[in-house]
Coordinates of C-alpha atoms in Angstrom, one line a residue:
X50 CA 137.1 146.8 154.8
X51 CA 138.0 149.6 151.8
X52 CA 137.9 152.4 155.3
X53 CA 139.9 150.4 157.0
X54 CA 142.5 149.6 154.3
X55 CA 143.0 153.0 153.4
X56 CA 141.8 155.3 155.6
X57 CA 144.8 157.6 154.8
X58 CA 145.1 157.2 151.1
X59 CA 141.3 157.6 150.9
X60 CA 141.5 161.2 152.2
X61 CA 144.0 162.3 149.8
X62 CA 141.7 161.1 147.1
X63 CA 139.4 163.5 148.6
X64 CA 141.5 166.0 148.9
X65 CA 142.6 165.6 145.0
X66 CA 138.6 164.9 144.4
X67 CA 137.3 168.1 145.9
X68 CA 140.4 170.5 143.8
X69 CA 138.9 168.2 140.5
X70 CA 135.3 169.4 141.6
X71 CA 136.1 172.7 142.4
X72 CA 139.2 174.2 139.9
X73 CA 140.8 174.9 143.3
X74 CA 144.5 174.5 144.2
X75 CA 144.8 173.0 147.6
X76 CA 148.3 172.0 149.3
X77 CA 148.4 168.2 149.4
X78 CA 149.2 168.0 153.0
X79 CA 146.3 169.9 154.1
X80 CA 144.7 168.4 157.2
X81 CA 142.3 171.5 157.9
X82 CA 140.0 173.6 156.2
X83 CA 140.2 177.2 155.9
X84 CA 138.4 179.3 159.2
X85 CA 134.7 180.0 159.9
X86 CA 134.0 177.4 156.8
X87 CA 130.5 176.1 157.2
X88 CA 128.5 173.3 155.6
X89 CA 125.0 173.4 155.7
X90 CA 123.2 170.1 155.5
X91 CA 119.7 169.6 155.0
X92 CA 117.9 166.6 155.8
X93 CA 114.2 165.7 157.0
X94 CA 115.0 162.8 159.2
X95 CA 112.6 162.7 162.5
X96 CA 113.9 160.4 164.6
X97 CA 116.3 161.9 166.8
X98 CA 117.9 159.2 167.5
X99 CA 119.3 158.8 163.9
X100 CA 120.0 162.5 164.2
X101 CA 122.2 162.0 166.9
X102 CA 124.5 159.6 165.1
X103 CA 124.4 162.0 162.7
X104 CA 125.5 164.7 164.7
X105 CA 128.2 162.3 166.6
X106 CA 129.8 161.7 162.8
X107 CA 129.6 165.9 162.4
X108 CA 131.5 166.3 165.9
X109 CA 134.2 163.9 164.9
X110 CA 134.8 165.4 161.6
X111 CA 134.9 168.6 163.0
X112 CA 137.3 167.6 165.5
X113 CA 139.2 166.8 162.8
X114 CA 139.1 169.8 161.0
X115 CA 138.9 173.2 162.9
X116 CA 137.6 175.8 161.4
X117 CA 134.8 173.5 159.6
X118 CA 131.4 173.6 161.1
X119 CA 128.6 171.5 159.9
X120 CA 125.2 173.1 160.2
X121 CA 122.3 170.6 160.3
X122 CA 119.3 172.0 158.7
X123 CA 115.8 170.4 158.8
X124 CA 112.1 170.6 156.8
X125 CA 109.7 168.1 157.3
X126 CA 108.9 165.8 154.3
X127 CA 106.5 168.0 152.6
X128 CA 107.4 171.3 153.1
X129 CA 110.8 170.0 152.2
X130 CA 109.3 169.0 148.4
X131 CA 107.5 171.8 148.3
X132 CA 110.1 174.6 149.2
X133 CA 113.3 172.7 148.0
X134 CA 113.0 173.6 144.0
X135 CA 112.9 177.4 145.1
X136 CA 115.2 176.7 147.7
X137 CA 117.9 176.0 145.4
X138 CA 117.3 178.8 142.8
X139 CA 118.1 181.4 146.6
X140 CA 120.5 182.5 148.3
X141 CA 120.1 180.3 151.1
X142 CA 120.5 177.2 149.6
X143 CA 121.7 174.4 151.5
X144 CA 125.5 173.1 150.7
X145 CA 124.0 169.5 150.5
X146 CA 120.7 167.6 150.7
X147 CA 119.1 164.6 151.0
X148 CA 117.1 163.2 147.6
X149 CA 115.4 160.4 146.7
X150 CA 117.1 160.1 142.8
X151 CA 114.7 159.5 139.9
X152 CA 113.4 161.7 138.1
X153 CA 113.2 164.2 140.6
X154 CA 116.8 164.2 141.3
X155 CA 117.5 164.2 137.3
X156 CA 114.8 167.4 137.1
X157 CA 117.2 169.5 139.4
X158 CA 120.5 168.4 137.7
X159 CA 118.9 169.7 134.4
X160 CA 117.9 173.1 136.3
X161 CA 122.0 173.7 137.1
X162 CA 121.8 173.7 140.4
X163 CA 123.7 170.7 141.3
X164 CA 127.1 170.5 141.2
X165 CA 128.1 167.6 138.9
X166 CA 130.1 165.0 140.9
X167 CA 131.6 162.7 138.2
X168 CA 135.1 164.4 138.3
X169 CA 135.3 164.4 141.8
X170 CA 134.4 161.0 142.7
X171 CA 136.3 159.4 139.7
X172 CA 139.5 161.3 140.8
X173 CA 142.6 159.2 141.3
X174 CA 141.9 155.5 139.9
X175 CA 138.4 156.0 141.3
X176 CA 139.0 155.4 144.6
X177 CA 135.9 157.6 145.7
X178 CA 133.3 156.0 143.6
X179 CA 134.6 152.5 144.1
X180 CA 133.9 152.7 147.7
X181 CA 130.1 152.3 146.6
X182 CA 128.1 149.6 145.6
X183 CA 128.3 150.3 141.9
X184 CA 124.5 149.7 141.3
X185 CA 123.4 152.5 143.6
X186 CA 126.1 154.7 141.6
X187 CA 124.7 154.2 138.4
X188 CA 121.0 154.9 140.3
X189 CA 121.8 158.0 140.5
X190 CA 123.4 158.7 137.3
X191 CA 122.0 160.8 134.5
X192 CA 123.2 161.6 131.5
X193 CA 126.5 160.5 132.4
X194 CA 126.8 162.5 135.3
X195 CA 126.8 162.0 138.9
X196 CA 124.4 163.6 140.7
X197 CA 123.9 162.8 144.3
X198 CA 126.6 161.0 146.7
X199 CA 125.4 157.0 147.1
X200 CA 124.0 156.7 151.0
X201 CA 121.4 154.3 151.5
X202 CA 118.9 151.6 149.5
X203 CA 115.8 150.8 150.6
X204 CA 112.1 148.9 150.6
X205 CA 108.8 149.0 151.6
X206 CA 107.5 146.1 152.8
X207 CA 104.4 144.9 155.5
X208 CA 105.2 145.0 159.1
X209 CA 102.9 143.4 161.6
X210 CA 101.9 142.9 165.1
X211 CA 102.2 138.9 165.5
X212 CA 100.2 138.9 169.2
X213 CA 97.1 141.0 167.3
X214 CA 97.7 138.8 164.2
X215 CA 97.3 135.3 166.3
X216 CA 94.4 137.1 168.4
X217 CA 92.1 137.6 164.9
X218 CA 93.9 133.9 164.0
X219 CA 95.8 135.3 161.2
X220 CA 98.7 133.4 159.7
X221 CA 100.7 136.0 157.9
X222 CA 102.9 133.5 156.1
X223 CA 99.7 132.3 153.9
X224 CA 99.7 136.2 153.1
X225 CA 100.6 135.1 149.2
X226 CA 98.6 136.9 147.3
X227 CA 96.3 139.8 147.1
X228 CA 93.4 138.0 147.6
X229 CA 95.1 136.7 150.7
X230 CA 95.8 140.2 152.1
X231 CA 91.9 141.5 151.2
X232 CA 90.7 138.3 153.2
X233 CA 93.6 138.7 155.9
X234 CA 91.7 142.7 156.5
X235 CA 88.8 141.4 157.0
X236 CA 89.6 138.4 159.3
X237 CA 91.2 140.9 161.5
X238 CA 88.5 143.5 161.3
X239 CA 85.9 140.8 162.1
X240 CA 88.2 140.7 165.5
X241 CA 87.8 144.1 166.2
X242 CA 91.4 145.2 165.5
X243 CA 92.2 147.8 163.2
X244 CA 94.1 146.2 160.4
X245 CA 96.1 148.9 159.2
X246 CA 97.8 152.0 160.4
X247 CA 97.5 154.4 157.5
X248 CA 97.1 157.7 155.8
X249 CA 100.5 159.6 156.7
X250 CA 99.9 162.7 154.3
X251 CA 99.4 161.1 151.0
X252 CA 102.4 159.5 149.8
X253 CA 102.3 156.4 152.1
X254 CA 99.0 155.8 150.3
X255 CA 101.0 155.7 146.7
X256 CA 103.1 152.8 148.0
X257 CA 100.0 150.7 147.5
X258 CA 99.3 152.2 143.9
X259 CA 102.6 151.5 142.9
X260 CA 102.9 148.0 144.2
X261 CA 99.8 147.2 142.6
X262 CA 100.6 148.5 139.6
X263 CA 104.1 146.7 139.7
X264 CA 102.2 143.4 140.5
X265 CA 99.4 143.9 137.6
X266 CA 101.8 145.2 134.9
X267 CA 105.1 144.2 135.5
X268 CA 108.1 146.3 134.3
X269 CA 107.4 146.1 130.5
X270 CA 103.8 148.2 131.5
X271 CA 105.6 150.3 134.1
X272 CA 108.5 151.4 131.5
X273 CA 106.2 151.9 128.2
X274 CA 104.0 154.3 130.1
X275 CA 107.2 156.1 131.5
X276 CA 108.3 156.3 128.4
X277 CA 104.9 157.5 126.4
X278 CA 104.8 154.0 124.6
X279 CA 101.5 152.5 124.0
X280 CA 98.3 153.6 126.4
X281 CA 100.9 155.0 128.8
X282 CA 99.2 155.2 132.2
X283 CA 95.5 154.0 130.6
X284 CA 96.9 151.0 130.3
X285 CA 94.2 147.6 131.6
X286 CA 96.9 147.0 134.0
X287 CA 97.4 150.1 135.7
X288 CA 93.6 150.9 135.8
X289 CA 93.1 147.2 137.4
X290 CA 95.6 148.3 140.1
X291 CA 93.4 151.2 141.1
X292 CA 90.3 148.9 141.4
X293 CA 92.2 146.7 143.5
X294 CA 93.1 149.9 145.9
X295 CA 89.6 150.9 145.8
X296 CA 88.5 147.5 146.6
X297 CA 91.0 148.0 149.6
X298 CA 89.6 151.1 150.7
X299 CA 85.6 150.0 151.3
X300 CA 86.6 147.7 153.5
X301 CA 87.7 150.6 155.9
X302 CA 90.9 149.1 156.6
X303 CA 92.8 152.2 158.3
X304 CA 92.2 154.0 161.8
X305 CA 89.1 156.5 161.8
X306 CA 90.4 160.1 160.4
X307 CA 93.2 158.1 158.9
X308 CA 93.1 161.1 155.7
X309 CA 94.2 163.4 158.6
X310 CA 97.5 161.8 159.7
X311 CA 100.7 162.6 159.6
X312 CA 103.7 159.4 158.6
X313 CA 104.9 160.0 162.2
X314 CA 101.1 159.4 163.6
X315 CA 100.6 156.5 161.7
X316 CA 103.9 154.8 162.9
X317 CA 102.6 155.9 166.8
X318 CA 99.2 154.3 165.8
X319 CA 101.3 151.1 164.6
X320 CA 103.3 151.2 167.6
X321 CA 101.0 151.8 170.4
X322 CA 99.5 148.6 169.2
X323 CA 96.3 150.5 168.0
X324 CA 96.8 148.6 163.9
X325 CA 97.6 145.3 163.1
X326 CA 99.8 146.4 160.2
X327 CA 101.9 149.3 158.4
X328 CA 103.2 149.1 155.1
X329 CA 106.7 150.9 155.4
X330 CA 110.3 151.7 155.0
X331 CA 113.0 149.1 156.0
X332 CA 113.6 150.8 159.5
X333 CA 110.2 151.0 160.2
X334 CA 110.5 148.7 163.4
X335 CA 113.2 151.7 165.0
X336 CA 110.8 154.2 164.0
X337 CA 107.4 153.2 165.7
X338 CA 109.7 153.1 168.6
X339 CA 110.3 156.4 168.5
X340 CA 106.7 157.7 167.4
X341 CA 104.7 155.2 170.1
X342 CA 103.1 157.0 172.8
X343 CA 105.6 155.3 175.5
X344 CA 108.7 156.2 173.4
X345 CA 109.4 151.9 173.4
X346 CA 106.5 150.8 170.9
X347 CA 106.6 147.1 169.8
X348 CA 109.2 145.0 171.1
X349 CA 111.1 144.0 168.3
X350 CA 110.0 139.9 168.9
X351 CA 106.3 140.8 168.3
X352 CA 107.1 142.5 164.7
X353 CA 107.0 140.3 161.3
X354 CA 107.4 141.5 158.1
X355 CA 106.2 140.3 154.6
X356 CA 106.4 141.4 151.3
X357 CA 103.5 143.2 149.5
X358 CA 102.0 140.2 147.9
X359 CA 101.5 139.1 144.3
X360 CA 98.7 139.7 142.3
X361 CA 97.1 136.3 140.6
X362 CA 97.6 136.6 136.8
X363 CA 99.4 139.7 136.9
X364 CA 102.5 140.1 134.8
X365 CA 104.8 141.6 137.9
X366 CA 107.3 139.5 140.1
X367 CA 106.6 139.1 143.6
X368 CA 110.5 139.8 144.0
X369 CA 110.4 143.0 142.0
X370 CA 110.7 145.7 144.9
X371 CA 109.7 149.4 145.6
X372 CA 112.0 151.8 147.4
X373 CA 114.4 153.8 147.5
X374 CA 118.6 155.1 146.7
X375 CA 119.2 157.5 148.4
X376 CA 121.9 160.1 148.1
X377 CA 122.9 163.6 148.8
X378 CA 122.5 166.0 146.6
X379 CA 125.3 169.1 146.5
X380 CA 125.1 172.5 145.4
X381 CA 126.7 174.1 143.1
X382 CA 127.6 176.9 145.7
X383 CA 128.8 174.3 147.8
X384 CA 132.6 174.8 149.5
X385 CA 135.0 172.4 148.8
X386 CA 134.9 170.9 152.3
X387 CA 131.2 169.7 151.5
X388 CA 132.8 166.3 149.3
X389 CA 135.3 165.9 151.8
X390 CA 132.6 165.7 154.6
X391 CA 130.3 163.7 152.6
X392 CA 133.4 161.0 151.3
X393 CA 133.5 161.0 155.5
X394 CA 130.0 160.8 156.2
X395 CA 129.2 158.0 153.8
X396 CA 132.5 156.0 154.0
X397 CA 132.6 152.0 155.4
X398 CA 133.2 153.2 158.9
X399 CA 130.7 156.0 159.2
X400 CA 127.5 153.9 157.4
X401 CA 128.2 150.5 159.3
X402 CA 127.6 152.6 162.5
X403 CA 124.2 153.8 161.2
X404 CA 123.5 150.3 159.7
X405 CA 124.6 149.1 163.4
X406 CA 121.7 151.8 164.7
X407 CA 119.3 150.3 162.3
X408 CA 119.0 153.8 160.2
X409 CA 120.2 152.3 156.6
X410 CA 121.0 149.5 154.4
X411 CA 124.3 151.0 153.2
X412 CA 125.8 151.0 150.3
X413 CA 129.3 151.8 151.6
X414 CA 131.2 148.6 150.4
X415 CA 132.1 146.7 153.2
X416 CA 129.5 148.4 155.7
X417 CA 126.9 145.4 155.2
X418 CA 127.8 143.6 158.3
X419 CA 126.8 146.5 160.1
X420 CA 122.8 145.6 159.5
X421 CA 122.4 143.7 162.9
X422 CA 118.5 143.7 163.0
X423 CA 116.9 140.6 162.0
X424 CA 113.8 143.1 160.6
X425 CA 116.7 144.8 158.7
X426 CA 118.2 141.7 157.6
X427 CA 115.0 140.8 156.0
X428 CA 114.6 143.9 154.1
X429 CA 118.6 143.5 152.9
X430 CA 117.9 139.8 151.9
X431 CA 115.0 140.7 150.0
X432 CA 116.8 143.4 148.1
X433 CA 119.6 141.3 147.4
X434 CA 117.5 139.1 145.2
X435 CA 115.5 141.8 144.3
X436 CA 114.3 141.4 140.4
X437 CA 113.5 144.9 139.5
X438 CA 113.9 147.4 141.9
X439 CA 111.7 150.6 141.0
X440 CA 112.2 154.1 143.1
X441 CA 108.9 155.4 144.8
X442 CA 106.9 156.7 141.3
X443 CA 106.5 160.0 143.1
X444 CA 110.1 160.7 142.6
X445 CA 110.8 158.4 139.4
X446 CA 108.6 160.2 137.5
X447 CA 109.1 164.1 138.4
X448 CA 107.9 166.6 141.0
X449 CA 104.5 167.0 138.6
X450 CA 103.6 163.8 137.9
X451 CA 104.6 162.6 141.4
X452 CA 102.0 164.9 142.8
X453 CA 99.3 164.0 141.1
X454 CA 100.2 160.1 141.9
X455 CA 100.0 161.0 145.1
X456 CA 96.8 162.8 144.9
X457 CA 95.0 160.0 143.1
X458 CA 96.3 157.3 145.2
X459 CA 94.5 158.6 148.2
X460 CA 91.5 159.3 145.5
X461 CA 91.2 156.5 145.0
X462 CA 91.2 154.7 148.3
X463 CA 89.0 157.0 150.4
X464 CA 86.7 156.4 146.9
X465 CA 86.6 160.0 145.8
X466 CA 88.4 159.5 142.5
X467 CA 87.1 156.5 140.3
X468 CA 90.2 154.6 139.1
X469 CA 90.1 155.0 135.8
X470 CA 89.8 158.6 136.0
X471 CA 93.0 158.8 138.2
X472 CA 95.3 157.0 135.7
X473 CA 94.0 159.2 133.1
X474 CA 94.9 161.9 135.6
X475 CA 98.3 161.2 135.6
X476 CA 98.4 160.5 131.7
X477 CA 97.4 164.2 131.7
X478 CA 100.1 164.7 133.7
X479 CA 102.6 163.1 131.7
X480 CA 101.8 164.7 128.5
X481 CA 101.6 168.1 130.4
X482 CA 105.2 167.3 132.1
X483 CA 106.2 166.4 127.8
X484 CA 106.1 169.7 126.6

């Protein structure tokens, strides 16, 4: 593996990387950082767990290097998009951060708050940038420029709960189509089961706005209204995926006061066995563990998975995916040690532990036979022959228009917002976000 290669030739690429990033002389031999240097990482990861490994791979760096101490910092998920953008403009901002790239990502590189990694990471031959999977490099690319370190890809998919599927008689593998999944809800309703575990703030809700808009218009729809090309978001396409969501939402599908729960509820309701399904993240079978009322949740042997289904006569793939790359972010006020930590934190060794804990699908090359999960393996597979891969629109398309998707995805379903009135909504948007 690259790590194991060149451990030692790696970490003077860092060490060149971090003077190119900087303008700072450092002493080629130097093994430690200077004194009372410290890092400040923040995250919004809940699952202590995943923390822990994280904190294990901090403790060994630090070892490593006295006098660096790596302070882990945490917001949940929306405070975190709410309070990062002023966050970053203070004196408190954090040395690195998590992001989800896309549009959000490119918003804060434009503000000038980001430190722009391109020098760093193509230091000596490249080494640095090399170590990634080049796709999720270029992912988080704008303008030429760098902008987050690679650490993870990712997709949102169905789980399910195979004993409450086989006690409505549901037969998730004829789940092809949209159709199937509206008559799949119902089946298991008619059982008396709760068919899905939802709600989770609002943008859980705009995974299924997104898919269905994937699945109706394709990428060719998807890009032109990205791009302010023909009816943008009015298009037939995009307003047919928000009467398919609405058509979801009167069947009642999700667990009473659904609008009131949090992501980490939801997974709890998923994992106590109190829904049939979730549609979520890749590691979503580790985190209902965590979130289910007994701390053990599902056993992993009574979880499928399936993709989100295709939509008869639309234009989208039924292997185009939705998820995320997702990097970290550095500041701009960021000490030098920060790239050297992160080359650490997200180098073959470090990410096929957390693939090993079933926290990521790395991107570190030569990490990938960490991904020991079968659930994981699925999600990997998938990915791998992935035909267009599309970041969450909340991020893809900016902190403005990513609210308002947000907003009128959960419209929509709870039937408060009529769906062509929310794409028009977030054509508003758009244009607003244009000038």
């Amino acid at each position: 593996m690259l790590y194991e290669r060149g451990a030692k030739a790696l970490r003077g690429v860092r060490v060149a990387a971090i003077a190119a990033a900087t303008g700072l002389v450092m002493l080629a031999g130097a093994t430690s950082a200077a004194a009372d240097t410290v890092v400040k990482w923040l995250h919004l990861e809940l699952d202590p767990n995943y923390i822990a490994v994280w904190r294990k791979i901090a403790d060994q760096y630090e070892a490593q290097h006295p006098g660096v101490k790596i302070e882990m910092q945490f917001l949940a998920n929306e405070a975190f998009k709410a309070k990062l953008p002023t966050l970053l403009q203070s004196k408190d901002a954090p040395d690195f951060f998590f992001s989800w790239g896309g549009g959000v990502l490119k918003q804060q590189q434009a503000t000038g708050t980001l430190m722009d990694l391109t020098a760093a990471m193509n230091a000596k031959d490249g080494a640095w940038v090399k170590s990634y999977n080049p796709a999720a490099v270029k992912g988080l690319t704008f303008d030429n420029k760098i902008s987050a370190v690679p650490y993870k890809l990712g997709t949102v998919s169905f789980f399910y709960n195979k004993a409450l599927f086989a006690k409505a008689g549901v037969d998730a593998n004829t789940i092809k189509s949209w159709d199937d999944y509206l008559a799949a809800v119902k089946k298991i309703k008619a059982a008396g089961i709760v068919p899905i575990a939802g709600g989770g703030e609002k943008w859980p809700i705009h995974f299924y706005w997104s898919y269905l808009v994937m699945r109706d218009g394709g990428q060719k729809v998807f890009s032109a209204a990205k791009s302010g090309e023909g009816n943008g978001f009015n298009d037939p396409a995009i307003i047919k995926a928000g009467e398919q969501l609405a058509e979801l939402g009167k069947l009642e599908p999700f667990q009473p006061g659904y609008l009131g729960t949090t992501w980490p509820q939801a997974l709890g309701v998923f994992g106590d066995g109190k829904a049939a399904m979730i549609l979520g993240f890749e590691n979503t079978a580790a985190n209902q563990r965590t979130n289910a009322g007994d701390g053990k949740g599902l056993a992993d042997d009574n979880i499928g998975r399936f993709a989100f289904p295709a939509v008869t006569g639309g234009a989208g793939l039924p292997t185009d995916t939705l998820g995320g790359l997702n990097g970290w972010a550095v500041t701009k006020k960021a000490p030098p040690e920060t790239l050297d930590f992160l080359a650490y934190l997200t180098n073959a060794e470090n990410e096929r532990t957390m693939a090993q804990a079933g926290m990521i699908i790395p991107v570190a090359v030569g990490a990938e036979d960490g991904v020991k999960s079968p659930l994981m393996h699925a999600s990997a597979d998938q990915l791998a022959h992935s035909t267009w891969h599309q970041n969450f629109f909340d991020q893809d398309l900016g902190p403005s228009v990513g609210r308002v998707v947000n907003d009128i995805s959960v419209g929509i379903v709870s039937g408060q917002i009529a769906p062509k009135d929310g794409a028009q909504q977030v054509q508003d948007a758009f244009e607003q976000d244009q000038l």
